[in-house]
PDB file of C-alpha atoms in Angstrom:
ATOM      1  CA  UNK J  18     -88.480   7.044-111.242  1.00  0.00           C
ATOM      2  CA  UNK J  19     -90.344  10.298-111.777  1.00  0.00           C
ATOM      3  CA  UNK J  20     -88.723  13.440-113.107  1.00  0.00           C
ATOM      4  CA  UNK J  21     -90.425  16.779-112.669  1.00  0.00           C
ATOM      5  CA  UNK J  22     -90.461  19.131-115.614  1.00  0.00           C
ATOM      6  CA  UNK J  23     -91.539  22.725-115.445  1.00  0.00           C
ATOM      7  CA  UNK J  24     -93.563  24.377-118.172  1.00  0.00           C
ATOM      8  CA  UNK J  25     -94.276  27.936-117.102  1.00  0.00           C
ATOM      9  CA  UNK J  26     -96.018  27.648-113.742  1.00  0.00           C
ATOM     10  CA  UNK J  27     -97.156  24.027-114.170  1.00  0.00           C
ATOM     11  CA  UNK J  28     -95.177  20.951-113.160  1.00  0.00           C
ATOM     12  CA  UNK J  29     -95.508  17.611-114.902  1.00  0.00           C
ATOM     13  CA  UNK J  30     -94.337  14.203-113.842  1.00  0.00           C
ATOM     14  CA  UNK J  31     -92.894  12.103-116.582  1.00  0.00           C
ATOM     15  CA  UNK J  32     -91.870   8.499-115.988  1.00  0.00           C
ATOM     16  CA  UNK J  33     -88.280   7.977-117.155  1.00  0.00           C
ATOM     17  CA  UNK J  34     -86.121   4.897-117.176  1.00  0.00           C
ATOM     18  CA  UNK J  35     -82.791   5.353-115.464  1.00  0.00           C
ATOM     19  CA  UNK J  36     -80.264   4.274-117.977  1.00  0.00           C
ATOM     20  CA  UNK J  37     -76.530   4.400-117.657  1.00  0.00           C
ATOM     21  CA  UNK J  38     -76.341   7.516-119.868  1.00  0.00           C
ATOM     22  CA  UNK J  39     -78.971   9.381-117.754  1.00  0.00           C
ATOM     23  CA  UNK J  40     -77.196   8.397-114.540  1.00  0.00           C
ATOM     24  CA  UNK J  41     -73.830   9.424-116.019  1.00  0.00           C
ATOM     25  CA  UNK J  42     -75.213  12.852-117.044  1.00  0.00           C
ATOM     26  CA  UNK J  43     -76.754  13.391-113.592  1.00  0.00           C
ATOM     27  CA  UNK J  44     -73.473  12.524-111.854  1.00  0.00           C
ATOM     28  CA  UNK J  45     -71.496  14.812-114.174  1.00  0.00           C
ATOM     29  CA  UNK J  46     -73.786  17.777-113.399  1.00  0.00           C
ATOM     30  CA  UNK J  47     -73.636  17.037-109.683  1.00  0.00           C
ATOM     31  CA  UNK J  48     -69.837  16.944-109.713  1.00  0.00           C
ATOM     32  CA  UNK J  49     -69.655  20.189-111.738  1.00  0.00           C
ATOM     33  CA  UNK J  50     -71.873  21.889-109.167  1.00  0.00           C
ATOM     34  CA  UNK J  51     -69.734  20.576-106.289  1.00  0.00           C
ATOM     35  CA  UNK J  52     -66.552  21.784-108.003  1.00  0.00           C
ATOM     36  CA  UNK J  53     -68.035  25.249-108.444  1.00  0.00           C
ATOM     37  CA  UNK J  54     -68.847  25.481-104.727  1.00  0.00           C
ATOM     38  CA  UNK J  55     -65.418  24.142-103.816  1.00  0.00           C
ATOM     39  CA  UNK J  56     -63.698  26.915-105.810  1.00  0.00           C
ATOM     40  CA  UNK J  57     -65.789  29.544-104.008  1.00  0.00           C
ATOM     41  CA  UNK J  58     -64.911  28.089-100.599  1.00  0.00           C
ATOM     42  CA  UNK J  59     -61.203  28.040-101.422  1.00  0.00           C
ATOM     43  CA  UNK J  60     -61.354  31.689-102.550  1.00  0.00           C
ATOM     44  CA  UNK J  61     -63.078  32.711 -99.314  1.00  0.00           C
ATOM     45  CA  UNK J  62     -60.569  30.778 -97.244  1.00  0.00           C
ATOM     46  CA  UNK J  63     -57.678  32.468 -99.069  1.00  0.00           C
ATOM     47  CA  UNK J  64     -59.113  35.897 -98.259  1.00  0.00           C
ATOM     48  CA  UNK J  65     -59.432  34.991 -94.591  1.00  0.00           C
ATOM     49  CA  UNK J  66     -55.968  33.437 -94.327  1.00  0.00           C
ATOM     50  CA  UNK J  67     -54.120  36.736 -94.908  1.00  0.00           C
ATOM     51  CA  UNK J  68     -53.710  38.230 -91.429  1.00  0.00           C
ATOM     52  CA  UNK J  69     -54.706  41.849 -90.947  1.00  0.00           C
ATOM     53  CA  UNK J  70     -53.801  44.437 -88.326  1.00  0.00           C
ATOM     54  CA  UNK J  71     -51.332  43.598 -85.564  1.00  0.00           C
ATOM     55  CA  UNK J  72     -49.333  40.412 -86.215  1.00  0.00           C
ATOM     56  CA  UNK J  73     -45.914  38.892 -85.750  1.00  0.00           C
ATOM     57  CA  UNK J  74     -42.899  39.945 -87.788  1.00  0.00           C
ATOM     58  CA  UNK J  75     -42.695  36.434 -89.294  1.00  0.00           C
ATOM     59  CA  UNK J  76     -46.272  36.554 -90.581  1.00  0.00           C
ATOM     60  CA  UNK J  77     -45.633  39.984 -92.025  1.00  0.00           C
ATOM     61  CA  UNK J  78     -42.486  38.744 -93.793  1.00  0.00           C
ATOM     62  CA  UNK J  79     -44.352  35.741 -95.225  1.00  0.00           C
ATOM     63  CA  UNK J  80     -46.593  38.095 -97.201  1.00  0.00           C
ATOM     64  CA  UNK J  81     -43.646  38.646 -99.568  1.00  0.00           C
ATOM     65  CA  UNK J  82     -43.697  42.431 -99.514  1.00  0.00           C
ATOM     66  CA  UNK J  83     -40.982  44.841 -98.494  1.00  0.00           C
ATOM     67  CA  UNK J  84     -40.921  45.854 -94.836  1.00  0.00           C
ATOM     68  CA  UNK J  85     -40.108  49.214 -93.320  1.00  0.00           C
ATOM     69  CA  UNK J  86     -39.791  50.108 -89.646  1.00  0.00           C
ATOM     70  CA  UNK J  87     -40.175  53.103 -87.346  1.00  0.00           C
ATOM     71  CA  UNK J  88     -39.095  53.444 -83.730  1.00  0.00           C
ATOM     72  CA  UNK J  89     -41.584  54.456 -81.038  1.00  0.00           C
ATOM     73  CA  UNK J  90     -41.433  54.671 -77.253  1.00  0.00           C
ATOM     74  CA  UNK J  91     -43.235  52.302 -74.917  1.00  0.00           C
ATOM     75  CA  UNK J  92     -45.668  54.791 -73.371  1.00  0.00           C
ATOM     76  CA  UNK J  93     -47.645  55.321 -76.561  1.00  0.00           C
ATOM     77  CA  UNK J  94     -47.920  51.835 -78.076  1.00  0.00           C
ATOM     78  CA  UNK J  95     -51.616  51.325 -77.334  1.00  0.00           C
ATOM     79  CA  UNK J  96     -52.634  54.660 -78.806  1.00  0.00           C
ATOM     80  CA  UNK J  97     -50.594  53.871 -81.919  1.00  0.00           C
ATOM     81  CA  UNK J  98     -52.422  50.535 -82.263  1.00  0.00           C
ATOM     82  CA  UNK J  99     -55.763  52.346 -82.247  1.00  0.00           C
ATOM     83  CA  UNK J 100     -54.691  54.663 -85.062  1.00  0.00           C
ATOM     84  CA  UNK J 101     -53.172  51.773 -87.050  1.00  0.00           C
ATOM     85  CA  UNK J 102     -56.395  49.774 -86.755  1.00  0.00           C
ATOM     86  CA  UNK J 103     -58.372  52.808 -87.869  1.00  0.00           C
ATOM     87  CA  UNK J 104     -56.250  53.069 -91.038  1.00  0.00           C
ATOM     88  CA  UNK J 105     -56.258  49.245 -91.488  1.00  0.00           C
ATOM     89  CA  UNK J 106     -52.483  48.994 -91.498  1.00  0.00           C
ATOM     90  CA  UNK J 107     -50.803  45.602 -91.257  1.00  0.00           C
ATOM     91  CA  UNK J 108     -48.023  46.027 -88.713  1.00  0.00           C
ATOM     92  CA  UNK J 109     -45.864  44.143 -86.232  1.00  0.00           C
ATOM     93  CA  UNK J 110     -44.308  45.388 -83.002  1.00  0.00           C
ATOM     94  CA  UNK J 111     -40.841  44.239 -81.965  1.00  0.00           C
ATOM     95  CA  UNK J 112     -39.263  45.066 -78.614  1.00  0.00           C
ATOM     96  CA  UNK J 113     -35.527  45.793 -78.701  1.00  0.00           C
ATOM     97  CA  UNK J 114     -34.200  44.833 -75.242  1.00  0.00           C
ATOM     98  CA  UNK J 115     -30.551  45.564 -76.023  1.00  0.00           C
ATOM     99  CA  UNK J 116     -31.059  49.262 -75.227  1.00  0.00           C
ATOM    100  CA  UNK J 117     -31.994  50.644 -71.810  1.00  0.00           C
ATOM    101  CA  UNK J 118     -34.827  51.703 -71.682  1.00  0.00           C
ATOM    102  CA  UNK J 119     -36.127  49.214 -74.273  1.00  0.00           C
ATOM    103  CA  UNK J 120     -37.306  50.644 -77.558  1.00  0.00           C
ATOM    104  CA  UNK J 121     -40.065  49.387 -79.825  1.00  0.00           C
ATOM    105  CA  UNK J 122     -39.877  49.002 -83.587  1.00  0.00           C
ATOM    106  CA  UNK J 123     -43.014  49.059 -85.722  1.00  0.00           C
ATOM    107  CA  UNK J 124     -42.658  47.010 -88.909  1.00  0.00           C
ATOM    108  CA  UNK J 125     -45.122  47.551 -91.729  1.00  0.00           C
ATOM    109  CA  UNK J 126     -45.420  46.802 -95.429  1.00  0.00           C
ATOM    110  CA  UNK J 127     -43.672  49.177 -97.791  1.00  0.00           C
ATOM    111  CA  UNK J 128     -46.799  49.505 -99.938  1.00  0.00           C
ATOM    112  CA  UNK J 129     -48.597  50.996 -96.922  1.00  0.00           C
ATOM    113  CA  UNK J 130     -46.113  53.886 -96.749  1.00  0.00           C
ATOM    114  CA  UNK J 131     -48.593  56.635 -97.703  1.00  0.00           C
ATOM    115  CA  UNK J 132     -51.243  55.288 -95.359  1.00  0.00           C
ATOM    116  CA  UNK J 133     -48.639  54.930 -92.628  1.00  0.00           C
ATOM    117  CA  UNK J 134     -47.553  58.534 -93.094  1.00  0.00           C
ATOM    118  CA  UNK J 135     -51.128  59.722 -92.675  1.00  0.00           C
ATOM    119  CA  UNK J 136     -51.571  57.519 -89.609  1.00  0.00           C
ATOM    120  CA  UNK J 137     -48.391  58.849 -88.002  1.00  0.00           C
ATOM    121  CA  UNK J 138     -49.452  62.435 -88.669  1.00  0.00           C
ATOM    122  CA  UNK J 139     -52.721  61.815 -86.861  1.00  0.00           C
ATOM    123  CA  UNK J 140     -50.956  59.890 -84.105  1.00  0.00           C
ATOM    124  CA  UNK J 141     -48.358  62.601 -83.506  1.00  0.00           C
ATOM    125  CA  UNK J 142     -51.030  65.324 -83.539  1.00  0.00           C
ATOM    126  CA  UNK J 143     -52.973  63.454 -80.854  1.00  0.00           C
ATOM    127  CA  UNK J 144     -49.853  62.958 -78.759  1.00  0.00           C
ATOM    128  CA  UNK J 145     -48.911  66.650 -78.994  1.00  0.00           C
ATOM    129  CA  UNK J 146     -52.368  67.741 -77.865  1.00  0.00           C
ATOM    130  CA  UNK J 147     -52.173  65.288 -74.953  1.00  0.00           C
ATOM    131  CA  UNK J 148     -48.771  66.639 -73.912  1.00  0.00           C
ATOM    132  CA  UNK J 149     -49.882  70.278 -74.093  1.00  0.00           C
ATOM    133  CA  UNK J 150     -53.104  69.609 -72.241  1.00  0.00           C
ATOM    134  CA  UNK J 151     -52.635  69.878 -68.442  1.00  0.00           C
ATOM    135  CA  UNK J 152     -53.472  66.875 -66.328  1.00  0.00           C
ATOM    136  CA  UNK J 153     -56.935  66.817 -64.755  1.00  0.00           C
ATOM    137  CA  UNK J 154     -55.457  65.786 -61.401  1.00  0.00           C
ATOM    138  CA  UNK J 155     -53.055  68.738 -61.439  1.00  0.00           C
ATOM    139  CA  UNK J 156     -55.872  71.116 -62.283  1.00  0.00           C
ATOM    140  CA  UNK J 157     -58.005  69.601 -59.533  1.00  0.00           C
ATOM    141  CA  UNK J 158     -55.223  70.025 -56.962  1.00  0.00           C
ATOM    142  CA  UNK J 159     -54.781  73.634 -58.054  1.00  0.00           C
ATOM    143  CA  UNK J 160     -58.476  74.401 -57.635  1.00  0.00           C
ATOM    144  CA  UNK J 161     -58.558  72.638 -54.257  1.00  0.00           C
ATOM    145  CA  UNK J 162     -55.716  74.818 -52.961  1.00  0.00           C
ATOM    146  CA  UNK J 163     -57.479  77.942 -54.278  1.00  0.00           C
ATOM    147  CA  UNK J 164     -60.665  76.889 -52.506  1.00  0.00           C
ATOM    148  CA  UNK J 165     -58.748  76.389 -49.236  1.00  0.00           C
ATOM    149  CA  UNK J 166     -57.221  79.884 -49.525  1.00  0.00           C
ATOM    150  CA  UNK J 167     -60.637  81.470 -50.055  1.00  0.00           C
ATOM    151  CA  UNK J 168     -62.026  79.523 -47.132  1.00  0.00           C
ATOM    152  CA  UNK J 169     -59.185  80.778 -44.868  1.00  0.00           C
ATOM    153  CA  UNK J 170     -59.850  84.384 -45.948  1.00  0.00           C
ATOM    154  CA  UNK J 171     -63.558  83.996 -45.123  1.00  0.00           C
ATOM    155  CA  UNK J 172     -62.746  82.641 -41.639  1.00  0.00           C
ATOM    156  CA  UNK J 173     -60.438  85.616 -40.958  1.00  0.00           C
ATOM    157  CA  UNK J 174     -63.098  88.141 -41.932  1.00  0.00           C
ATOM    158  CA  UNK J 175     -65.711  86.420 -39.712  1.00  0.00           C
ATOM    159  CA  UNK J 176     -63.415  86.530 -36.688  1.00  0.00           C
ATOM    160  CA  UNK J 177     -62.599  90.239 -37.138  1.00  0.00           C
ATOM    161  CA  UNK J 178     -66.259  91.304 -36.957  1.00  0.00           C
TER     162      UNK J 178
END
């Protein structure tokens, strides 16, 4: 068997007998290297296993942190999800069917309270601007009726002359 040894930029081949002690040392180093890679893989897997963003209430409870909830209406769930994803909040939505109309509860971790407050401020500001802003269809109908009125006035003036 030949073993390559490096001296600076030159490589030498040295014939070596494979004895039980050399084989034992080689196996020990191989197993140490494999163990090191195994620990890294387990650490990466652990990072990936913690769910992020929208999830079920059960998964959120399994993270062993206190939960808090807030009630929202059904018409703004999707816009809330966008804001929550932007702030990287772990949350779960639960539909309460016992009330008519059904209400939705947003569960989130208690440690995310400050982040959640900021997210809800942004969310409520967006919703208020949407509510105050007139609908494009309504504005379009208004302008169409104004255009019809002007057109009628023009026809009347043409017929008088």
